[in-house]
Short mmCIF file of N, CA and C in Angstrom, two decimals:
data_model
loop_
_atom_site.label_atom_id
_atom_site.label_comp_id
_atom_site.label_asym_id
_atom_site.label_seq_id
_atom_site.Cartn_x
_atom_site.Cartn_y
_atom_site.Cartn_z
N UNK G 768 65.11 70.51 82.03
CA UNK G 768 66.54 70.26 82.01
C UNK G 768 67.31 71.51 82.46
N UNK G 769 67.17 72.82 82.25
CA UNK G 769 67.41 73.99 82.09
C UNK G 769 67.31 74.36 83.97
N UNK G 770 66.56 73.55 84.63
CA UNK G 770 66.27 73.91 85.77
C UNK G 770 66.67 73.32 86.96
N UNK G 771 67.33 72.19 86.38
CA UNK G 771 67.89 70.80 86.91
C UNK G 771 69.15 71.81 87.25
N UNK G 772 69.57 72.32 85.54
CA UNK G 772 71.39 72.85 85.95
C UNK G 772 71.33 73.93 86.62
N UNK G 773 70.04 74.96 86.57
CA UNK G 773 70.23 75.98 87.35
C UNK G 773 70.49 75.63 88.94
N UNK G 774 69.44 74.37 89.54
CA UNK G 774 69.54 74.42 91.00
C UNK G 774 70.84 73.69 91.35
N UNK G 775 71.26 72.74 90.21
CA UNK G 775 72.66 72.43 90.76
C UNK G 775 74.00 72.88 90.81
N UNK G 776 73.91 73.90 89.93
CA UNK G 776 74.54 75.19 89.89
C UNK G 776 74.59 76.14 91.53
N UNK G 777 73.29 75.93 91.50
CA UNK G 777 73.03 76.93 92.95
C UNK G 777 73.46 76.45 94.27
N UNK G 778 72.89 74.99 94.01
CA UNK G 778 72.99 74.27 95.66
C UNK G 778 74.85 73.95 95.36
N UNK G 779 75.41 73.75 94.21
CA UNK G 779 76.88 73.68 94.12
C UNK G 779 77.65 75.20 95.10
N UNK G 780 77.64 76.35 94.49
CA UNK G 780 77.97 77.37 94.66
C UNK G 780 77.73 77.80 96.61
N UNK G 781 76.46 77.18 96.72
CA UNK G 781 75.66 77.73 98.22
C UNK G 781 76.76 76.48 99.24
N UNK G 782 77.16 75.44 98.57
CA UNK G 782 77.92 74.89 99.39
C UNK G 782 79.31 75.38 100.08
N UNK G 783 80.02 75.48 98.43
CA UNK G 783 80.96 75.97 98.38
C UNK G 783 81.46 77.61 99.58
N UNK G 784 80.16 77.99 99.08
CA UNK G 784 80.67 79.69 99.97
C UNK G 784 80.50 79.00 101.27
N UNK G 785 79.56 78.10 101.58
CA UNK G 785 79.32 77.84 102.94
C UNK G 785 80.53 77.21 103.50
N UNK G 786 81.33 76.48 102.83
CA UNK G 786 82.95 75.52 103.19
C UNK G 786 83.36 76.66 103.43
N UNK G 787 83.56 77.87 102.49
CA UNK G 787 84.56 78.87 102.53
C UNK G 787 84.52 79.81 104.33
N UNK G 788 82.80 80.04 104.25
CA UNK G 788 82.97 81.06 105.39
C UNK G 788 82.97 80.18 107.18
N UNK G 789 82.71 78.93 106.77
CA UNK G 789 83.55 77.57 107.78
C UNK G 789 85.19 77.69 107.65
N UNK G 790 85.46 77.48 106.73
CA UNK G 790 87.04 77.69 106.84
C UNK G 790 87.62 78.83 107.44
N UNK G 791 86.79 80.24 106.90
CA UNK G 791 87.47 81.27 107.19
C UNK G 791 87.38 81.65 109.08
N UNK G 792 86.10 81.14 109.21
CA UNK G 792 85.72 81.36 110.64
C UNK G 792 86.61 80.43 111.42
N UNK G 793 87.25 78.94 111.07
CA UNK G 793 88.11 78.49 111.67
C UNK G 793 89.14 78.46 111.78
N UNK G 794 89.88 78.97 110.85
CA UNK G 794 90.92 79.89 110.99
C UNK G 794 91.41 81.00 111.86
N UNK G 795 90.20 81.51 111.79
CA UNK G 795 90.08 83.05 112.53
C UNK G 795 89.86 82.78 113.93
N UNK G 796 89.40 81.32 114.41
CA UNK G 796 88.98 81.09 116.10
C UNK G 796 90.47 80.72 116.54
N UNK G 797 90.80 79.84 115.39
CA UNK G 797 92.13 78.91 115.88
C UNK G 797 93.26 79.40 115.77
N UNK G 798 93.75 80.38 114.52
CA UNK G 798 94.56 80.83 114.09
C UNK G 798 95.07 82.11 113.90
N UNK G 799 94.41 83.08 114.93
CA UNK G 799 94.25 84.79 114.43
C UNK G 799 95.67 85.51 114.08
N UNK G 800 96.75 84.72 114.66
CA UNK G 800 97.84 85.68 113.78
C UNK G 800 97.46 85.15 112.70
N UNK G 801 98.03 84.21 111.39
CA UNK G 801 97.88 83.90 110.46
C UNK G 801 96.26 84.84 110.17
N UNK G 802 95.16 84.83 110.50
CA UNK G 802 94.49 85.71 109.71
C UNK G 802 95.18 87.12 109.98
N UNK G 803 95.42 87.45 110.98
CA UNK G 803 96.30 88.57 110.96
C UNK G 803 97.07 89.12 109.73
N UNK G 804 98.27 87.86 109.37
CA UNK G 804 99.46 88.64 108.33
C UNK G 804 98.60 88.15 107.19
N UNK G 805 97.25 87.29 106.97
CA UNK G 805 96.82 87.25 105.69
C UNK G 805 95.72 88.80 105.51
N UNK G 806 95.04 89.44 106.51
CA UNK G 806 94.51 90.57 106.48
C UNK G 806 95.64 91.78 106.16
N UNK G 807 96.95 91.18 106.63
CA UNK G 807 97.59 92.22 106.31
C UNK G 807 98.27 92.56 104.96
N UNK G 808 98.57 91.30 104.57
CA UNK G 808 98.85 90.92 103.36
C UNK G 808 97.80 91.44 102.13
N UNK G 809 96.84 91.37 102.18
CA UNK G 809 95.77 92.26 101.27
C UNK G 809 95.79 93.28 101.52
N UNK G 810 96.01 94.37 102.92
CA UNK G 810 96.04 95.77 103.01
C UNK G 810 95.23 96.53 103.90
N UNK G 811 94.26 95.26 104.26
CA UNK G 811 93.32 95.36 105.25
C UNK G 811 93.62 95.51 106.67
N UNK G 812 94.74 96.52 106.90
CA UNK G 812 95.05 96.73 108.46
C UNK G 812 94.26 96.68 110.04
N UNK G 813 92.86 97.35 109.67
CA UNK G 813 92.58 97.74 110.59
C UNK G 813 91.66 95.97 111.39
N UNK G 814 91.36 95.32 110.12
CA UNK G 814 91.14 93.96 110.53
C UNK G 814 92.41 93.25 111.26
N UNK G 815 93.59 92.84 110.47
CA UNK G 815 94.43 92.98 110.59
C UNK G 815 95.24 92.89 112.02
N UNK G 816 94.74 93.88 112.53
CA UNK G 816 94.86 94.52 114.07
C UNK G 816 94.25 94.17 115.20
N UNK G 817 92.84 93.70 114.29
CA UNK G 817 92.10 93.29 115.40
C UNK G 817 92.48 91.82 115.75
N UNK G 818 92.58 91.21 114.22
CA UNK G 818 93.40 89.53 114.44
C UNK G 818 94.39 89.33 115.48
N UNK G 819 95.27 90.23 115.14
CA UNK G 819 96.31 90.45 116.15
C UNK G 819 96.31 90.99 117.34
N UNK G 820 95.17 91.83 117.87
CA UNK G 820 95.19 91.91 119.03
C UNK G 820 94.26 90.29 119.55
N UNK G 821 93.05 89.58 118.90
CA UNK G 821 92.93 88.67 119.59
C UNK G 821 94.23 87.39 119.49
N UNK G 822 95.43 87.58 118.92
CA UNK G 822 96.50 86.91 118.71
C UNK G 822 97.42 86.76 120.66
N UNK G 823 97.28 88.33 120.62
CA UNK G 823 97.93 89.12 121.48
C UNK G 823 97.54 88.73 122.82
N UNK G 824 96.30 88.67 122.80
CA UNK G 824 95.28 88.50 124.05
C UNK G 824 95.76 87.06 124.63
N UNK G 825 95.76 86.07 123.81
CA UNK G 825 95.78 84.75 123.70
C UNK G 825 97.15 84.84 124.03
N UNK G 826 98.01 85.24 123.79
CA UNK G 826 99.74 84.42 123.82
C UNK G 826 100.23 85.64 124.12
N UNK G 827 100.50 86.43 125.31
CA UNK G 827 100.86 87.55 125.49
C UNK G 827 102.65 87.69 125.62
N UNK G 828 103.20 87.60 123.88
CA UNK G 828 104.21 87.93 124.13
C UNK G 828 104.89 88.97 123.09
N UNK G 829 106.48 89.35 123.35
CA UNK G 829 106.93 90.90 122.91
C UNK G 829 106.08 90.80 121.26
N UNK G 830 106.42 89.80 120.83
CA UNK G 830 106.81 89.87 119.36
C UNK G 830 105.37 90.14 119.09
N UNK G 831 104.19 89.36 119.71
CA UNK G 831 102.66 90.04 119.05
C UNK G 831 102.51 90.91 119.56
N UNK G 832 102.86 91.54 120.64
CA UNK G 832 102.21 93.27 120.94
C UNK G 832 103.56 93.82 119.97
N UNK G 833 104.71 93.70 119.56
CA UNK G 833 105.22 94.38 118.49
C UNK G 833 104.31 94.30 117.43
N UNK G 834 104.13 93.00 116.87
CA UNK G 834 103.23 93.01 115.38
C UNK G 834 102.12 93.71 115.80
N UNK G 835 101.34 94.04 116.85
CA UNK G 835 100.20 94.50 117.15
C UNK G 835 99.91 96.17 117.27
N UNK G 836 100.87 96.56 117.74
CA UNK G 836 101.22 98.25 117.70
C UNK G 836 101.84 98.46 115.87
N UNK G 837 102.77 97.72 115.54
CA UNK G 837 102.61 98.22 114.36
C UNK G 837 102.00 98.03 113.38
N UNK G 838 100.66 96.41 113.23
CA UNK G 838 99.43 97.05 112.56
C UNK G 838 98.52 98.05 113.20
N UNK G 839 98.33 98.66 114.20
CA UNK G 839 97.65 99.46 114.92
C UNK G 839 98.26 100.98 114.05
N UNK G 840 99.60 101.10 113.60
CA UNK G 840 99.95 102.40 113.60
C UNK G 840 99.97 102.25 111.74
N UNK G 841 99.94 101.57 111.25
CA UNK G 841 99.56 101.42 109.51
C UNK G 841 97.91 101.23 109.84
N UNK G 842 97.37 100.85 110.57
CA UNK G 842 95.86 101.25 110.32
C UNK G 842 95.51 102.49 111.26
N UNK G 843 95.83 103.08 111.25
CA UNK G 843 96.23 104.67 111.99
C UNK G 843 94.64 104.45 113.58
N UNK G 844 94.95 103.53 113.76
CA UNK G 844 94.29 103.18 115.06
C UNK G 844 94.84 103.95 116.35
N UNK G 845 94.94 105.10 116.37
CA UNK G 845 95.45 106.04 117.56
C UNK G 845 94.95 104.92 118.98
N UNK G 846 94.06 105.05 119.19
CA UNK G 846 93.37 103.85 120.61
C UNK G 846 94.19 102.55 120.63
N UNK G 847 94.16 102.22 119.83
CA UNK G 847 95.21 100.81 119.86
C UNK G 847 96.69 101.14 120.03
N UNK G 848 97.29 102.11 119.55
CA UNK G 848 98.69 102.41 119.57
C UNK G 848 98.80 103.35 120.91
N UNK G 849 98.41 103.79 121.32
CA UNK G 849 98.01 104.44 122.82
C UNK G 849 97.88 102.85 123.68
N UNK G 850 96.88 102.63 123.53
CA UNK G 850 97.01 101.05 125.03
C UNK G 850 98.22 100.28 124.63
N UNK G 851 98.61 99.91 123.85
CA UNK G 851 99.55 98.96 123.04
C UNK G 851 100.79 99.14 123.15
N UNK G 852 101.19 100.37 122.45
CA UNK G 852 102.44 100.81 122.79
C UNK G 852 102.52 101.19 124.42
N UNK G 853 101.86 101.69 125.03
CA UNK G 853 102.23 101.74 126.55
C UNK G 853 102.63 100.30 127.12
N UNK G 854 101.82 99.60 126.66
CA UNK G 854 102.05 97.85 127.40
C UNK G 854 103.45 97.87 126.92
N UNK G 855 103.79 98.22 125.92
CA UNK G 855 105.33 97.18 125.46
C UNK G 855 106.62 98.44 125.73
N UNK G 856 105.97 99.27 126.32
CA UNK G 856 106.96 100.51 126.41
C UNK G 856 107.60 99.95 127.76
N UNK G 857 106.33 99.97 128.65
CA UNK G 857 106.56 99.48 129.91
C UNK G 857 106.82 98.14 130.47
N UNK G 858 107.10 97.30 129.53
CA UNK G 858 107.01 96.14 129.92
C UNK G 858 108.92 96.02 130.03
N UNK G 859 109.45 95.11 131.13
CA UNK G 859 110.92 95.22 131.55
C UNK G 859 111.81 94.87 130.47
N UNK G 860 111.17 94.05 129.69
CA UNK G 860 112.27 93.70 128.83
C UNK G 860 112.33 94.75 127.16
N UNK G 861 111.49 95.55 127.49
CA UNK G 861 111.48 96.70 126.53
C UNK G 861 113.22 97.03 126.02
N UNK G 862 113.86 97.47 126.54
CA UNK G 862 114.83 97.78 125.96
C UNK G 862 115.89 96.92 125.78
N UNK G 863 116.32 95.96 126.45
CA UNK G 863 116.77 94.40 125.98
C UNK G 863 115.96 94.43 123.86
N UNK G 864 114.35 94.22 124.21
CA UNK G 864 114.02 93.88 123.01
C UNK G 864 114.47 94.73 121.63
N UNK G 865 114.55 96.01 122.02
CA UNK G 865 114.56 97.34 121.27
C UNK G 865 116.08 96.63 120.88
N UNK G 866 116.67 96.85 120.98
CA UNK G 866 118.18 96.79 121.05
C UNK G 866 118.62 95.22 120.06
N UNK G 867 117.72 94.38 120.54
CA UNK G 867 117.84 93.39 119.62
C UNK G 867 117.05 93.49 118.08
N UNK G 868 115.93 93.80 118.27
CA UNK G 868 115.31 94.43 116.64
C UNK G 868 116.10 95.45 116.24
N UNK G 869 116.99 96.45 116.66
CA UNK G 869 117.69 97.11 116.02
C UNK G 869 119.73 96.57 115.67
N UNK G 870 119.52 95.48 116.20
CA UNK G 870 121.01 94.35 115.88
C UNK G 870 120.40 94.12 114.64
N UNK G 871 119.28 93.62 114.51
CA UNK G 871 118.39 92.97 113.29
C UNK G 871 118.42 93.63 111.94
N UNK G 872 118.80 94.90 111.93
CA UNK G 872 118.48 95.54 110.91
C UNK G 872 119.73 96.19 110.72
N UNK G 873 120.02 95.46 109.27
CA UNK G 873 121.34 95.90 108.63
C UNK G 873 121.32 97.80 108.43
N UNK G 874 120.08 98.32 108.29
CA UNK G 874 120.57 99.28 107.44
C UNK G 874 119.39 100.29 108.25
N UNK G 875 120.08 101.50 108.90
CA UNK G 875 119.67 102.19 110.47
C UNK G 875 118.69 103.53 109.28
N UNK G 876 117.67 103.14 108.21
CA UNK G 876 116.84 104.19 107.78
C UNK G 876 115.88 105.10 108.27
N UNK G 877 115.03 103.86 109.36
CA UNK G 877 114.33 104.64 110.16
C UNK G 877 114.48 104.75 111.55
N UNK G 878 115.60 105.03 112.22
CA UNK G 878 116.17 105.58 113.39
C UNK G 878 115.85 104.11 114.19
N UNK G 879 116.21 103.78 114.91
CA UNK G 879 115.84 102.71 116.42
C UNK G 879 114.61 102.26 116.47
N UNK G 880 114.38 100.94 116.45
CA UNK G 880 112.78 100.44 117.18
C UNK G 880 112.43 101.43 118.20
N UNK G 881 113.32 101.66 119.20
CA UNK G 881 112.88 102.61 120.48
C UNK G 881 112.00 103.99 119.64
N UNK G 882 112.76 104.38 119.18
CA UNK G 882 112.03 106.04 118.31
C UNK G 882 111.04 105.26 117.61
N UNK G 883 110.99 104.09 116.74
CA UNK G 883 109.48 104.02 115.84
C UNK G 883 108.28 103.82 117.43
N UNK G 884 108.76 103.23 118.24
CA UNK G 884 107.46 102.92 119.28
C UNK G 884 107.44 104.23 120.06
N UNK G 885 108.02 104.68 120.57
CA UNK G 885 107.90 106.12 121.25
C UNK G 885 107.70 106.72 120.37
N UNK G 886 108.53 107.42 119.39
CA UNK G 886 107.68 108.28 118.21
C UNK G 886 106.12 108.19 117.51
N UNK G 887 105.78 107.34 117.32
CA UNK G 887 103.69 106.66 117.17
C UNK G 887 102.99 106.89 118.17
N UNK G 888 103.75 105.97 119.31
CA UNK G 888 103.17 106.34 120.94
C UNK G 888 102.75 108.29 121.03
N UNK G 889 103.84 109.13 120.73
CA UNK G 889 103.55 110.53 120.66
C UNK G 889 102.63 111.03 119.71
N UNK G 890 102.47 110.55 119.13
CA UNK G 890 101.66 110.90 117.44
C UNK G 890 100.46 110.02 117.72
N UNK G 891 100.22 109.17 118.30
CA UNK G 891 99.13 108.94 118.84
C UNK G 891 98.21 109.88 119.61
N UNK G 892 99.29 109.95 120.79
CA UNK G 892 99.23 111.14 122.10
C UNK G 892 98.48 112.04 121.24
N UNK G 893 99.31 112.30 120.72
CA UNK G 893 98.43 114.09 119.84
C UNK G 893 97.29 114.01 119.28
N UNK G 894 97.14 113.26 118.75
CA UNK G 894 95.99 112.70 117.71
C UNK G 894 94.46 112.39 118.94
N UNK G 895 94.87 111.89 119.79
CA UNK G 895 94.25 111.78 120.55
C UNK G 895 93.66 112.45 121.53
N UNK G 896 94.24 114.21 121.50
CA UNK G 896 94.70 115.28 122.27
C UNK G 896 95.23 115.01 123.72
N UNK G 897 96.05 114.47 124.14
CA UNK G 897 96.84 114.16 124.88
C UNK G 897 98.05 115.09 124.96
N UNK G 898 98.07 115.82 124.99
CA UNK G 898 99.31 117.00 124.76
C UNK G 898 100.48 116.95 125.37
N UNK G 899 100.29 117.09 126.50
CA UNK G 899 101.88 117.12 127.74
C UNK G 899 101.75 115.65 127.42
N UNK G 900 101.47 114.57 127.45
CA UNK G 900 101.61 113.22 127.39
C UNK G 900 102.54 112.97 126.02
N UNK G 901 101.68 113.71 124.73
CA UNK G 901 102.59 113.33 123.57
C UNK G 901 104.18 113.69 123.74
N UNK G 902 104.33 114.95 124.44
CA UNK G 902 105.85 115.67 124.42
C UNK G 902 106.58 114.82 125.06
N UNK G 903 106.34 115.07 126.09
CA UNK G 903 107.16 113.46 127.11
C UNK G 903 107.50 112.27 126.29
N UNK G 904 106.69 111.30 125.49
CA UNK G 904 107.30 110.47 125.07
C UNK G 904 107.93 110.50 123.96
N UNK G 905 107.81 111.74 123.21
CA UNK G 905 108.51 112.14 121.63
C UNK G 905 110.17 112.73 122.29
N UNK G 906 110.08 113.15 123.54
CA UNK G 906 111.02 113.20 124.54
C UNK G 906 112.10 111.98 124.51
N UNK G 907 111.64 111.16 124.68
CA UNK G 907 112.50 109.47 125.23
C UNK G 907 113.32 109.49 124.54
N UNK G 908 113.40 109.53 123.56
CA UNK G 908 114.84 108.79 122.45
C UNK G 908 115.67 109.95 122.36
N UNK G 909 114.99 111.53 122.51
CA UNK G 909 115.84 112.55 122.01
C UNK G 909 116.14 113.26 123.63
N UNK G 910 116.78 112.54 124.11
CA UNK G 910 117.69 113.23 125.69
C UNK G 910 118.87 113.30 125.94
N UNK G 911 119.43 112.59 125.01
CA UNK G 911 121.10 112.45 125.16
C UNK G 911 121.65 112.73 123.86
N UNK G 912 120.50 112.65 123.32
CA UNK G 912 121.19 112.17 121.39
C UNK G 912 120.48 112.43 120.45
N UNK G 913 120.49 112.69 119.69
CA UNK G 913 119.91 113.25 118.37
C UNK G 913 120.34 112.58 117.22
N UNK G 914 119.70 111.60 117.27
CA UNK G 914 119.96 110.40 115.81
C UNK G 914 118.80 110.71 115.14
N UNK G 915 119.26 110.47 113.43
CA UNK G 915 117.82 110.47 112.42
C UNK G 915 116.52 109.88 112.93
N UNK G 916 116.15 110.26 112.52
CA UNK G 916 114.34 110.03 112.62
C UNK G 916 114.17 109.29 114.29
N UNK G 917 114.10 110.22 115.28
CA UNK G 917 114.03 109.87 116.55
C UNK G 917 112.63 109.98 116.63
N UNK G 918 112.15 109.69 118.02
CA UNK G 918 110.89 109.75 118.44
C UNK G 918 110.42 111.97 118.31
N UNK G 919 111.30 112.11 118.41
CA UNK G 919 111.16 114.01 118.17
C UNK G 919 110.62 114.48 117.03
N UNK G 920 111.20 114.15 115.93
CA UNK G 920 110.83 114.12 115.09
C UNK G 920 109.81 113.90 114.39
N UNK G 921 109.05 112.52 114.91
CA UNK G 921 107.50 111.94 114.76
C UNK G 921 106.71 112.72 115.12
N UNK G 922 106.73 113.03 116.41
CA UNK G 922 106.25 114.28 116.81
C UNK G 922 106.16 115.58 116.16
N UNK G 923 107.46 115.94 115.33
CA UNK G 923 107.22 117.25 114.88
C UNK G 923 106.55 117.38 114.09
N UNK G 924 106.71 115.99 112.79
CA UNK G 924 106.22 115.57 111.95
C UNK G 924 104.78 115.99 111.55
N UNK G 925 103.60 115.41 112.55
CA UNK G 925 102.43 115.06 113.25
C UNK G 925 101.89 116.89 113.62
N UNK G 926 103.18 117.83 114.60
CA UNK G 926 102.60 118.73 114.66
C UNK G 926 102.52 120.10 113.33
N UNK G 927 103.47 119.36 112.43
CA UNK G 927 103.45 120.12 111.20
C UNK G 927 102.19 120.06 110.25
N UNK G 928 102.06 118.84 110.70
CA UNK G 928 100.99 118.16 109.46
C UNK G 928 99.52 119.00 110.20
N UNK G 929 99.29 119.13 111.60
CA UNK G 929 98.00 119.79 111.63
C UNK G 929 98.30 121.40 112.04
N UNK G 930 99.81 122.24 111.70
CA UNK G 930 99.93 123.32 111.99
C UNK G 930 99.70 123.88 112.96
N UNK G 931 100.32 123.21 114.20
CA UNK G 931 100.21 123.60 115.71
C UNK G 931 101.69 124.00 116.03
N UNK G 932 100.99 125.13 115.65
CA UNK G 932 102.78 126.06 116.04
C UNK G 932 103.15 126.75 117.34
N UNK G 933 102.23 127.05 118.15
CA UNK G 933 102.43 126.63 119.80
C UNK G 933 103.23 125.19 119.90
N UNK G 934 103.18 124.49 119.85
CA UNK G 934 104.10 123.22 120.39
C UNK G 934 105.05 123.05 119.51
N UNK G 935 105.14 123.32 118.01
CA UNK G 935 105.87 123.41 117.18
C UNK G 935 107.36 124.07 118.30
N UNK G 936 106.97 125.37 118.37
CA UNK G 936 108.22 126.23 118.90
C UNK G 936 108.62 125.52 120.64
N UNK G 937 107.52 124.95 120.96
CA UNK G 937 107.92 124.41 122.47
C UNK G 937 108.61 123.46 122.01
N UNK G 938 108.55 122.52 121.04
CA UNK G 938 110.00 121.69 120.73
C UNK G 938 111.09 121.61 120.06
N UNK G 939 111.13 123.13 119.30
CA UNK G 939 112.13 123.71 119.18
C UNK G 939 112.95 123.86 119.56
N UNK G 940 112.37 125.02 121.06
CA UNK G 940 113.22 125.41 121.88
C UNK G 940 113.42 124.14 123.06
N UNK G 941 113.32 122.63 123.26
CA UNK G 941 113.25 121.52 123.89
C UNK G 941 114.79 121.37 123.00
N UNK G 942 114.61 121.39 121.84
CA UNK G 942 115.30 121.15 120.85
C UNK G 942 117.07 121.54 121.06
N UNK G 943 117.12 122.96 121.26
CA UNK G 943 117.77 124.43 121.02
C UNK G 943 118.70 123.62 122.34
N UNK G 944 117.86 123.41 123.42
CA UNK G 944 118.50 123.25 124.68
C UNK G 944 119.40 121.76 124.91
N UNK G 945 118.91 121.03 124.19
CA UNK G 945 118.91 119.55 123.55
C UNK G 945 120.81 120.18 122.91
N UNK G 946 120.02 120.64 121.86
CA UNK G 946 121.87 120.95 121.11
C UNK G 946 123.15 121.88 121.93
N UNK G 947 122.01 122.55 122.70
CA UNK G 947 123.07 123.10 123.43
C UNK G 947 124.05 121.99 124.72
N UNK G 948 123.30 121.22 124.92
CA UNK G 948 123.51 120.33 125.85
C UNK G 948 124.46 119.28 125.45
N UNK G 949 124.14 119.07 124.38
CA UNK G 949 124.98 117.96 123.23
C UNK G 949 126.39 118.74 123.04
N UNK G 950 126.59 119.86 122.71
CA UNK G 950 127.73 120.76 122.53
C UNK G 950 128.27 120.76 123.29
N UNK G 951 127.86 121.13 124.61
CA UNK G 951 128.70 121.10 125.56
C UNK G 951 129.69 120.04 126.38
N UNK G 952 128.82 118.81 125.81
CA UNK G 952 129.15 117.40 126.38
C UNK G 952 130.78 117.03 125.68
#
C-alpha cells in the first residue's frame, strides 16, 4: 500500500514539473517579452535581457530595443548596451522618441532619456575599454547645456568609481570649457 502512494506521488509530481517546463518553454518560444518582464519581475535581469533581445529580434521596434538596453544596463551587460544602445542611438527616429519618453515623465529626476541612453552607452564604452569612444558619447547631451544627471556625468560617475584620473581631469577641463561657453552665451 505504502508503495502504491509512493509511485503515485511520484508519477503525480513527474507530470506536473513536466506541464510546468512545457508551459514555461512555450511561453518562452511564443511569448519572450512577457518572459522578459516576468524574468524581470523576479530580478533575474540578465535572463531577462536575453528574453528581450529574442523579443527584439522578432518585432524590431523603438519600445523593445528601449526595454532591451535598459534590461541590458540593470544586468550590467556592457556587450549588450554597446550593440543596443548604438542601434537606437542611431536609428532616425531617436530623438522624436527621446523627447516623447521625456513628455512622459512628470518629474525630470534622472535628467532626459537622451542622457540615460548616451550616458550607459559611455559607461559601457569604458567598461569595455573603449576610451575616446566613451568621451564622445558622454559628450552628446552635455554640448550646449548642462542639465542634472546628463550623459557627462555617467561618465564621470563610472570614471570615479574605477579612479581614472587621467580622464577624470580630461573631462573636467571638457567641462571648464563647456561653462565657459555657457557663460558667454
Amino acid at each position: 500500500m505504502g508503495k502504491l502512494i509512493a509511485k503515485t506521488a511520484a508519477v503525480t509530481l513527474s507530470v506536473c514539473l513536466a506541464a510546468a517546463i512545457i508551459i514555461f518553454t512555450l511561453i518562452a518560444l511564443f511569448s519572450p517579452g512577457t518572459m522578459s518582464d516576468f524574468a524581470a519581475e523576479l530580478g533575474a535581469y540578465r535572463a531577462s535581457a536575453y528574453f528581450q533581445q529574442t523579443a527584439y529580434n522578432r518585432n524590431k521596434t523603438l519600445d523593445n530595443l528601449d526595454r532591451l538596453v535598459q534590461l541590458s544596463v540593470l544586468a550590467e551587460k556592457d556587450g549588450f548596451v554597446v550593440k543596443y544602445a548604438e542601434i537606437l542611438i542611431e536609428d532616425e527616429k531617436f530623438d522624436e522618441y527621446a523627447e516623447q519618453k521625456d513628455a512622459s515623465h512628470s518629474v525630470d529626476v534622472l535628467g532626459g532619456y537622451a542622457d540615460f541612453v548616451y550616458g550607459n552607452y559611455a559607461v559601457s564604452l569604458y567598461r569595455t575599454k573603449k576610451y575616446d569612444e566613451a568621451f564622445e558619447a558622454a559628450k552628446q547631451t552635455a554640448k550646449t547645456t548642462y542639465r542634472k544627471n546628463n550623459s557627462m556625468q555617467y561618465y564621470i560617475y563610472a570614471l570615479a568609481d574605477k579612479k581614472d584620473y587621467p580622464r577624470m581631469e580630461e573631462a573636467a577641463l571638457y567641462l571648464e570649457n563647456l561653462y565657459w561657453y555657457l557663460d558667454r552665451s
